[in-house]
Amino acid sequence: MPPTPLVELHDVSKSYAEGDAVRDVLSSVHVSLYPGEFVVLLGRSGSGKSTLLNLISGIDLPSRGTVRIEGREMVALSEHERTLMRRERIGFIFQAFNLLPTLTVEENILLPLELNGRAGPQSRERVRELLDTVGLGNRADSFPDRLSGGEQQRVAVARALSHAPPLLLADEPTGNLDEQTGRKVLDLLEGLTRRENACALVVTHEPGLVSRADRVLALEAGRLVEREKRA
Ligand code: ADP
Ligand code: MG
């Protein structure tokens, strides 16, 4: 028996109305992602990468087709159930780091645990350990605006994984960083994701990460294609 997919898209299409016209962004996308896979998503600007991540997370719903997370169909859930699913089962990293400016570094990373009702001593221990892992053990009490872009994105990586979600979605997480800093953040993201045995879907064009990924997907003219990986 093949393992149950963590993410399963079946015949997913997405169109947006633009005035009287309809714009097809995704056409008949089929894909399954499995626990522990590190997957890179390629595609030029406007090809629908963010749209695809939004459909997987249930922020947006498909025009046609089904999206299942851990076997549960997103369209069949209520808005509130989708919110809970996102909060409990998914971690996000965006291009803009999206840290809360009024919370310290440590509080930002603790937030997903708090939202899931898990703010006890064990969680605080985990947050401190994650802070050390991302090399910011001495910045726990700093506010985000005191950190460099690279440091802020390292905090965002720790935050996305703090509640140990089985699925991590990262949308051009190094788009605001210089090349060298971006590479470091991606290395950290990969290391931490693999250590946690999470499934990651990462939008990036960084060649090193593309070659190390377990799978490489690409959006081309609305279709999702799997790129052959050389063994
Ligand atoms: P990418 O992330 O690959 O750059 P996006 O998924 O953001 O691409 O966008 C794909 C296409 O869908 C773009 O042409 C964009 O303008 C369009 N689009 C995205 N969101 C919306 C929306 N809410 N309403 C209308 N068009 C949208
Ligand atoms: Mg995008």
PDB file of C-alpha atoms and ligand atoms in Angstrom:
ATOM      1  CA  MET A   1       0.000   0.000   0.000  1.00  0.00           C
ATOM      2  CA  PRO A   2       1.407   3.423  -0.906  1.00  0.00           C
ATOM      3  CA  PRO A   3       1.495   5.879   2.021  1.00  0.00           C
ATOM      4  CA  THR A   4      -1.362   8.382   2.315  1.00  0.00           C
ATOM      5  CA  PRO A   5      -0.438  11.680   0.709  1.00  0.00           C
ATOM      6  CA  LEU A   6      -0.132  14.646   3.028  1.00  0.00           C
ATOM      7  CA  VAL A   7      -1.268  16.924   0.192  1.00  0.00           C
ATOM      8  CA  GLU A   8      -3.368  15.698  -2.708  1.00  0.00           C
ATOM      9  CA  LEU A   9      -4.521  17.882  -5.580  1.00  0.00           C
ATOM     10  CA  HIS A  10      -6.851  16.298  -8.098  1.00  0.00           C
ATOM     11  CA  ASP A  11      -7.712  18.095 -11.341  1.00  0.00           C
ATOM     12  CA  VAL A  12      -7.350  21.505  -9.720  1.00  0.00           C
ATOM     13  CA  SER A  13      -8.038  24.592 -11.797  1.00  0.00           C
ATOM     14  CA  LYS A  14      -8.148  28.217 -10.738  1.00  0.00           C
ATOM     15  CA  SER A  15      -9.468  31.145 -12.708  1.00  0.00           C
ATOM     16  CA  TYR A  16      -9.897  34.768 -11.746  1.00  0.00           C
ATOM     17  CA  ALA A  17     -12.484  37.104 -13.196  1.00  0.00           C
ATOM     18  CA  GLU A  18     -10.919  40.217 -14.676  1.00  0.00           C
ATOM     19  CA  GLY A  19     -13.735  42.536 -15.652  1.00  0.00           C
ATOM     20  CA  ASP A  20     -15.691  40.576 -18.259  1.00  0.00           C
ATOM     21  CA  ALA A  21     -12.785  38.268 -19.035  1.00  0.00           C
ATOM     22  CA  VAL A  22     -11.753  35.147 -17.171  1.00  0.00           C
ATOM     23  CA  ARG A  23      -8.092  34.513 -16.514  1.00  0.00           C
ATOM     24  CA  ASP A  24      -7.057  30.865 -16.149  1.00  0.00           C
ATOM     25  CA  VAL A  25      -4.119  30.657 -13.767  1.00  0.00           C
ATOM     26  CA  LEU A  26      -3.961  26.914 -13.034  1.00  0.00           C
ATOM     27  CA  SER A  27      -5.300  24.169 -15.326  1.00  0.00           C
ATOM     28  CA  SER A  28      -5.947  20.633 -14.214  1.00  0.00           C
ATOM     29  CA  VAL A  29      -3.185  20.341 -11.637  1.00  0.00           C
ATOM     30  CA  HIS A  30      -2.573  16.861 -10.250  1.00  0.00           C
ATOM     31  CA  VAL A  31      -0.002  16.298  -7.532  1.00  0.00           C
ATOM     32  CA  SER A  32       0.568  14.360  -4.314  1.00  0.00           C
ATOM     33  CA  LEU A  33       3.127  15.292  -1.661  1.00  0.00           C
ATOM     34  CA  TYR A  34       4.226  12.828   1.012  1.00  0.00           C
ATOM     35  CA  PRO A  35       5.484  13.197   4.592  1.00  0.00           C
ATOM     36  CA  GLY A  36       9.179  14.019   4.782  1.00  0.00           C
ATOM     37  CA  GLU A  37       9.547  15.173   1.174  1.00  0.00           C
ATOM     38  CA  PHE A  38      11.509  18.311   0.414  1.00  0.00           C
ATOM     39  CA  VAL A  39       9.993  19.765  -2.762  1.00  0.00           C
ATOM     40  CA  VAL A  40      10.981  22.833  -4.769  1.00  0.00           C
ATOM     41  CA  LEU A  41       8.453  24.726  -6.898  1.00  0.00           C
ATOM     42  CA  LEU A  42       9.735  26.670  -9.915  1.00  0.00           C
ATOM     43  CA  GLY A  43       7.960  28.989 -12.314  1.00  0.00           C
ATOM     44  CA  ARG A  44       8.372  32.491 -13.639  1.00  0.00           C
ATOM     45  CA  SER A  45       6.677  35.470 -12.070  1.00  0.00           C
ATOM     46  CA  GLY A  46       2.915  35.310 -12.557  1.00  0.00           C
ATOM     47  CA  SER A  47       2.903  31.569 -13.299  1.00  0.00           C
ATOM     48  CA  GLY A  48       0.655  30.824 -10.305  1.00  0.00           C
ATOM     49  CA  LYS A  49       3.097  29.690  -7.606  1.00  0.00           C
ATOM     50  CA  SER A  50       1.531  31.767  -4.831  1.00  0.00           C
ATOM     51  CA  THR A  51      -1.925  30.813  -6.058  1.00  0.00           C
ATOM     52  CA  LEU A  52      -1.003  27.139  -5.744  1.00  0.00           C
ATOM     53  CA  LEU A  53       0.290  27.616  -2.177  1.00  0.00           C
ATOM     54  CA  ASN A  54      -2.889  29.519  -1.279  1.00  0.00           C
ATOM     55  CA  LEU A  55      -5.027  26.641  -2.571  1.00  0.00           C
ATOM     56  CA  ILE A  56      -3.012  24.081  -0.606  1.00  0.00           C
ATOM     57  CA  SER A  57      -3.361  26.115   2.593  1.00  0.00           C
ATOM     58  CA  GLY A  58      -7.058  26.747   2.049  1.00  0.00           C
ATOM     59  CA  ILE A  59      -6.586  30.532   2.022  1.00  0.00           C
ATOM     60  CA  ASP A  60      -8.132  30.324  -1.436  1.00  0.00           C
ATOM     61  CA  LEU A  61     -10.434  27.685  -2.963  1.00  0.00           C
ATOM     62  CA  PRO A  62     -10.150  26.071  -6.410  1.00  0.00           C
ATOM     63  CA  SER A  63     -12.528  26.903  -9.257  1.00  0.00           C
ATOM     64  CA  ARG A  64     -12.616  23.180 -10.006  1.00  0.00           C
ATOM     65  CA  GLY A  65     -11.111  20.002  -8.575  1.00  0.00           C
ATOM     66  CA  THR A  66     -10.249  18.864  -5.072  1.00  0.00           C
ATOM     67  CA  VAL A  67      -7.545  19.724  -2.555  1.00  0.00           C
ATOM     68  CA  ARG A  68      -7.029  17.262   0.286  1.00  0.00           C
ATOM     69  CA  ILE A  69      -4.765  17.738   3.291  1.00  0.00           C
ATOM     70  CA  GLU A  70      -4.220  14.553   5.300  1.00  0.00           C
ATOM     71  CA  GLY A  71      -7.195  13.122   3.444  1.00  0.00           C
ATOM     72  CA  ARG A  72      -9.576  15.951   4.373  1.00  0.00           C
ATOM     73  CA  GLU A  73     -11.130  17.856   1.515  1.00  0.00           C
ATOM     74  CA  MET A  74     -10.645  21.586   1.984  1.00  0.00           C
ATOM     75  CA  VAL A  75     -13.823  22.634   0.140  1.00  0.00           C
ATOM     76  CA  ALA A  76     -15.889  20.470   2.489  1.00  0.00           C
ATOM     77  CA  LEU A  77     -14.560  22.220   5.602  1.00  0.00           C
ATOM     78  CA  SER A  78     -16.037  25.395   7.051  1.00  0.00           C
ATOM     79  CA  GLU A  79     -13.962  28.566   7.028  1.00  0.00           C
ATOM     80  CA  HIS A  80     -13.279  28.040  10.734  1.00  0.00           C
ATOM     81  CA  GLU A  81     -12.205  24.417  10.207  1.00  0.00           C
ATOM     82  CA  ARG A  82      -9.841  25.540   7.456  1.00  0.00           C
ATOM     83  CA  THR A  83      -8.365  28.145   9.783  1.00  0.00           C
ATOM     84  CA  LEU A  84      -7.776  25.503  12.456  1.00  0.00           C
ATOM     85  CA  MET A  85      -6.251  23.143   9.903  1.00  0.00           C
ATOM     86  CA  ARG A  86      -3.856  25.887   8.804  1.00  0.00           C
ATOM     87  CA  ARG A  87      -2.956  26.818  12.346  1.00  0.00           C
ATOM     88  CA  GLU A  88      -2.290  23.261  13.489  1.00  0.00           C
ATOM     89  CA  ARG A  89      -0.985  21.449  10.441  1.00  0.00           C
ATOM     90  CA  ILE A  90       0.820  24.070   8.337  1.00  0.00           C
ATOM     91  CA  GLY A  91       3.774  26.422   8.804  1.00  0.00           C
ATOM     92  CA  PHE A  92       4.360  29.377   6.489  1.00  0.00           C
ATOM     93  CA  ILE A  93       7.299  31.456   5.455  1.00  0.00           C
ATOM     94  CA  PHE A  94       6.681  34.452   3.212  1.00  0.00           C
ATOM     95  CA  GLN A  95       8.945  36.716   1.212  1.00  0.00           C
ATOM     96  CA  ALA A  96       8.134  39.588   3.558  1.00  0.00           C
ATOM     97  CA  PHE A  97       9.108  38.140   6.899  1.00  0.00           C
ATOM     98  CA  ASN A  98       5.748  39.032   8.494  1.00  0.00           C
ATOM     99  CA  LEU A  99       7.019  39.049  12.051  1.00  0.00           C
ATOM    100  CA  LEU A 100       4.820  40.867  14.534  1.00  0.00           C
ATOM    101  CA  PRO A 101       6.671  44.091  15.380  1.00  0.00           C
ATOM    102  CA  THR A 102       5.278  44.415  18.920  1.00  0.00           C
ATOM    103  CA  LEU A 103       6.439  40.927  19.962  1.00  0.00           C
ATOM    104  CA  THR A 104      10.018  39.985  20.766  1.00  0.00           C
ATOM    105  CA  VAL A 105      11.860  37.348  18.743  1.00  0.00           C
ATOM    106  CA  GLU A 106      11.059  34.713  21.349  1.00  0.00           C
ATOM    107  CA  GLU A 107       7.375  35.723  21.518  1.00  0.00           C
ATOM    108  CA  ASN A 108       7.089  35.606  17.729  1.00  0.00           C
ATOM    109  CA  ILE A 109       8.335  32.015  17.659  1.00  0.00           C
ATOM    110  CA  LEU A 110       6.116  31.035  20.580  1.00  0.00           C
ATOM    111  CA  LEU A 111       3.012  32.455  18.899  1.00  0.00           C
ATOM    112  CA  PRO A 112       2.004  29.389  16.802  1.00  0.00           C
ATOM    113  CA  LEU A 113       2.309  27.246  19.926  1.00  0.00           C
ATOM    114  CA  GLU A 114       0.180  29.685  21.917  1.00  0.00           C
ATOM    115  CA  LEU A 115      -2.470  29.755  19.186  1.00  0.00           C
ATOM    116  CA  ASN A 116      -2.629  25.977  19.498  1.00  0.00           C
ATOM    117  CA  GLY A 117      -2.983  26.173  23.287  1.00  0.00           C
ATOM    118  CA  ARG A 118       0.547  24.922  23.936  1.00  0.00           C
ATOM    119  CA  ALA A 119       2.402  27.716  25.712  1.00  0.00           C
ATOM    120  CA  GLY A 120       3.753  25.668  28.658  1.00  0.00           C
ATOM    121  CA  PRO A 121       7.353  25.191  29.835  1.00  0.00           C
ATOM    122  CA  GLN A 122       7.985  22.459  27.242  1.00  0.00           C
ATOM    123  CA  SER A 123       7.084  24.838  24.442  1.00  0.00           C
ATOM    124  CA  ARG A 124       9.320  27.546  25.865  1.00  0.00           C
ATOM    125  CA  GLU A 125      12.127  25.010  25.954  1.00  0.00           C
ATOM    126  CA  ARG A 126      11.461  24.172  22.305  1.00  0.00           C
ATOM    127  CA  VAL A 127      11.471  27.850  21.321  1.00  0.00           C
ATOM    128  CA  ARG A 128      14.837  28.366  22.999  1.00  0.00           C
ATOM    129  CA  GLU A 129      16.246  25.311  21.260  1.00  0.00           C
ATOM    130  CA  LEU A 130      14.956  26.538  17.878  1.00  0.00           C
ATOM    131  CA  LEU A 131      16.485  29.953  18.539  1.00  0.00           C
ATOM    132  CA  ASP A 132      19.858  28.295  19.130  1.00  0.00           C
ATOM    133  CA  THR A 133      19.443  26.216  15.981  1.00  0.00           C
ATOM    134  CA  VAL A 134      18.882  29.312  13.852  1.00  0.00           C
ATOM    135  CA  GLY A 135      21.825  31.017  15.568  1.00  0.00           C
ATOM    136  CA  LEU A 136      19.842  33.657  17.415  1.00  0.00           C
ATOM    137  CA  GLY A 137      19.989  32.330  20.957  1.00  0.00           C
ATOM    138  CA  ASN A 138      21.273  35.693  22.169  1.00  0.00           C
ATOM    139  CA  ARG A 139      18.525  37.745  20.460  1.00  0.00           C
ATOM    140  CA  ALA A 140      15.469  36.219  22.177  1.00  0.00           C
ATOM    141  CA  ASP A 141      14.424  39.532  23.731  1.00  0.00           C
ATOM    142  CA  SER A 142      15.115  41.731  20.711  1.00  0.00           C
ATOM    143  CA  PHE A 143      12.302  43.220  18.669  1.00  0.00           C
ATOM    144  CA  PRO A 144      12.227  42.361  14.951  1.00  0.00           C
ATOM    145  CA  ASP A 145      13.114  45.882  13.789  1.00  0.00           C
ATOM    146  CA  ARG A 146      16.470  45.516  15.542  1.00  0.00           C
ATOM    147  CA  LEU A 147      17.404  42.537  13.351  1.00  0.00           C
ATOM    148  CA  SER A 148      18.817  42.380   9.834  1.00  0.00           C
ATOM    149  CA  GLY A 149      16.706  40.929   7.030  1.00  0.00           C
ATOM    150  CA  GLY A 150      18.548  37.622   7.192  1.00  0.00           C
ATOM    151  CA  GLU A 151      18.093  37.419  10.950  1.00  0.00           C
ATOM    152  CA  GLN A 152      14.384  38.212  10.646  1.00  0.00           C
ATOM    153  CA  GLN A 153      13.952  35.458   8.083  1.00  0.00           C
ATOM    154  CA  ARG A 154      15.753  33.012  10.389  1.00  0.00           C
ATOM    155  CA  VAL A 155      13.216  33.910  13.071  1.00  0.00           C
ATOM    156  CA  ALA A 156      10.438  33.316  10.517  1.00  0.00           C
ATOM    157  CA  VAL A 157      11.890  29.855   9.757  1.00  0.00           C
ATOM    158  CA  ALA A 158      11.892  28.981  13.465  1.00  0.00           C
ATOM    159  CA  ARG A 159       8.354  30.338  13.864  1.00  0.00           C
ATOM    160  CA  ALA A 160       7.009  28.360  10.911  1.00  0.00           C
ATOM    161  CA  LEU A 161       8.236  25.116  12.470  1.00  0.00           C
ATOM    162  CA  SER A 162       7.728  25.814  16.171  1.00  0.00           C
ATOM    163  CA  HIS A 163       4.415  23.928  16.439  1.00  0.00           C
ATOM    164  CA  ALA A 164       5.956  21.018  14.496  1.00  0.00           C
ATOM    165  CA  PRO A 165       3.549  21.155  11.523  1.00  0.00           C
ATOM    166  CA  PRO A 166       3.711  18.221   9.092  1.00  0.00           C
ATOM    167  CA  LEU A 167       3.583  20.682   6.170  1.00  0.00           C
ATOM    168  CA  LEU A 168       5.749  23.726   5.547  1.00  0.00           C
ATOM    169  CA  LEU A 169       4.950  26.184   2.758  1.00  0.00           C
ATOM    170  CA  ALA A 170       7.579  28.772   1.823  1.00  0.00           C
ATOM    171  CA  ASP A 171       6.841  31.408  -0.816  1.00  0.00           C
ATOM    172  CA  GLU A 172      10.068  32.912  -2.191  1.00  0.00           C
ATOM    173  CA  PRO A 173      11.496  33.043   1.331  1.00  0.00           C
ATOM    174  CA  THR A 174      14.760  34.640   0.191  1.00  0.00           C
ATOM    175  CA  GLY A 175      13.279  37.163  -2.248  1.00  0.00           C
ATOM    176  CA  ASN A 176      14.224  40.048   0.043  1.00  0.00           C
ATOM    177  CA  LEU A 177      17.716  38.819   0.914  1.00  0.00           C
ATOM    178  CA  ASP A 178      21.088  39.072  -0.783  1.00  0.00           C
ATOM    179  CA  GLU A 179      22.342  35.889  -2.428  1.00  0.00           C
ATOM    180  CA  GLN A 180      24.703  34.771   0.320  1.00  0.00           C
ATOM    181  CA  THR A 181      22.269  35.469   3.169  1.00  0.00           C
ATOM    182  CA  GLY A 182      19.491  33.814   1.174  1.00  0.00           C
ATOM    183  CA  ARG A 183      21.549  30.675   0.744  1.00  0.00           C
ATOM    184  CA  LYS A 184      22.180  30.495   4.478  1.00  0.00           C
ATOM    185  CA  VAL A 185      18.494  30.874   5.261  1.00  0.00           C
ATOM    186  CA  LEU A 186      17.605  28.134   2.768  1.00  0.00           C
ATOM    187  CA  ASP A 187      20.259  25.805   4.217  1.00  0.00           C
ATOM    188  CA  LEU A 188      18.746  26.354   7.621  1.00  0.00           C
ATOM    189  CA  LEU A 189      15.236  25.859   6.304  1.00  0.00           C
ATOM    190  CA  GLU A 190      16.219  22.587   4.658  1.00  0.00           C
ATOM    191  CA  GLY A 191      18.144  21.311   7.676  1.00  0.00           C
ATOM    192  CA  LEU A 192      15.380  22.107  10.117  1.00  0.00           C
ATOM    193  CA  THR A 193      12.640  20.711   7.874  1.00  0.00           C
ATOM    194  CA  ARG A 194      14.512  17.453   7.391  1.00  0.00           C
ATOM    195  CA  ARG A 195      15.290  17.180  11.089  1.00  0.00           C
ATOM    196  CA  GLU A 196      11.586  17.601  11.898  1.00  0.00           C
ATOM    197  CA  ASN A 197      10.667  15.184   9.095  1.00  0.00           C
ATOM    198  CA  ALA A 198       8.187  17.753   7.758  1.00  0.00           C
ATOM    199  CA  CYS A 199       7.098  17.948   4.137  1.00  0.00           C
ATOM    200  CA  ALA A 200       8.238  21.225   2.587  1.00  0.00           C
ATOM    201  CA  LEU A 201       7.047  22.948  -0.562  1.00  0.00           C
ATOM    202  CA  VAL A 202       9.446  25.800  -1.251  1.00  0.00           C
ATOM    203  CA  VAL A 203       9.207  28.371  -4.032  1.00  0.00           C
ATOM    204  CA  THR A 204      12.809  29.235  -4.872  1.00  0.00           C
ATOM    205  CA  HIS A 205      15.226  29.260  -7.789  1.00  0.00           C
ATOM    206  CA  GLU A 206      18.372  28.844  -5.701  1.00  0.00           C
ATOM    207  CA  PRO A 207      20.362  26.239  -7.717  1.00  0.00           C
ATOM    208  CA  GLY A 208      21.909  24.537  -4.685  1.00  0.00           C
ATOM    209  CA  LEU A 209      18.543  23.850  -3.134  1.00  0.00           C
ATOM    210  CA  VAL A 210      16.982  22.829  -6.443  1.00  0.00           C
ATOM    211  CA  SER A 211      19.663  20.172  -6.894  1.00  0.00           C
ATOM    212  CA  ARG A 212      19.283  18.877  -3.320  1.00  0.00           C
ATOM    213  CA  ALA A 213      15.471  18.737  -3.350  1.00  0.00           C
ATOM    214  CA  ASP A 214      13.778  15.331  -3.374  1.00  0.00           C
ATOM    215  CA  ARG A 215      11.462  16.550  -6.121  1.00  0.00           C
ATOM    216  CA  VAL A 216      11.304  19.562  -8.399  1.00  0.00           C
ATOM    217  CA  LEU A 217       7.956  20.821  -9.661  1.00  0.00           C
ATOM    218  CA  ALA A 218       7.445  23.607 -12.169  1.00  0.00           C
ATOM    219  CA  LEU A 219       4.464  25.661 -13.310  1.00  0.00           C
ATOM    220  CA  GLU A 220       4.397  26.202 -17.054  1.00  0.00           C
ATOM    221  CA  ALA A 221       1.410  27.810 -18.784  1.00  0.00           C
ATOM    222  CA  GLY A 222      -0.920  26.823 -15.953  1.00  0.00           C
ATOM    223  CA  ARG A 223       0.225  23.198 -15.868  1.00  0.00           C
ATOM    224  CA  LEU A 224       2.212  21.650 -13.055  1.00  0.00           C
ATOM    225  CA  VAL A 225       5.011  19.434 -14.336  1.00  0.00           C
ATOM    226  CA  GLU A 226       7.476  17.258 -12.488  1.00  0.00           C
ATOM    227  CA  ARG A 227      11.096  17.778 -13.482  1.00  0.00           C
ATOM    228  CA  GLU A 228      13.193  14.659 -13.797  1.00  0.00           C
ATOM    229  CA  LYS A 229      15.834  14.454 -11.079  1.00  0.00           C
ATOM    230  CA  ARG A 230      19.098  12.811 -12.024  1.00  0.00           C
ATOM    231  CA  ALA A 231      19.949  10.141  -9.479  1.00  0.00           C
TER     232      ALA A 231
HETATM  233  P1  ADP B   1       3.439  33.876  -8.899  1.00  0.00           P
HETATM  234  O1  ADP B   1       3.387  33.671  -7.442  1.00  0.00           O
HETATM  235  O2  ADP B   1       3.916  32.677  -9.675  1.00  0.00           O
HETATM  236  O3  ADP B   1       4.233  35.087  -9.295  1.00  0.00           O
HETATM  237  P2  ADP B   1       0.609  34.386  -8.622  1.00  0.00           P
HETATM  238  O4  ADP B   1       0.057  33.098  -8.161  1.00  0.00           O
HETATM  239  O5  ADP B   1       0.778  35.448  -7.596  1.00  0.00           O
HETATM  240  O6  ADP B   1       1.954  34.137  -9.441  1.00  0.00           O
HETATM  241  O7  ADP B   1      -0.345  34.982  -9.747  1.00  0.00           O
HETATM  242  C1  ADP B   1      -0.676  34.243 -10.915  1.00  0.00           C
HETATM  243  C2  ADP B   1      -1.620  35.069 -11.783  1.00  0.00           C
HETATM  244  O8  ADP B   1      -2.887  35.164 -11.127  1.00  0.00           O
HETATM  245  C3  ADP B   1      -1.153  36.491 -12.007  1.00  0.00           C
HETATM  246  O9  ADP B   1      -1.460  36.841 -13.352  1.00  0.00           O
HETATM  247  C4  ADP B   1      -1.997  37.295 -11.046  1.00  0.00           C
HETATM  248  O10 ADP B   1      -2.215  38.566 -11.538  1.00  0.00           O
HETATM  249  C5  ADP B   1      -3.271  36.503 -10.970  1.00  0.00           C
HETATM  250  N1  ADP B   1      -3.940  36.645  -9.670  1.00  0.00           N
HETATM  251  C6  ADP B   1      -3.469  36.191  -8.464  1.00  0.00           C
HETATM  252  N2  ADP B   1      -4.334  36.465  -7.477  1.00  0.00           N
HETATM  253  C7  ADP B   1      -5.387  37.085  -8.047  1.00  0.00           C
HETATM  254  C8  ADP B   1      -6.632  37.623  -7.558  1.00  0.00           C
HETATM  255  N3  ADP B   1      -6.950  37.546  -6.255  1.00  0.00           N
HETATM  256  N4  ADP B   1      -7.473  38.187  -8.455  1.00  0.00           N
HETATM  257  C9  ADP B   1      -7.159  38.257  -9.759  1.00  0.00           C
HETATM  258  N5  ADP B   1      -6.022  37.775 -10.288  1.00  0.00           N
HETATM  259  C10 ADP B   1      -5.139  37.205  -9.459  1.00  0.00           C
HETATM  260 MG    MG B   2       4.249  34.634  -5.842  1.00  0.00          MG
END
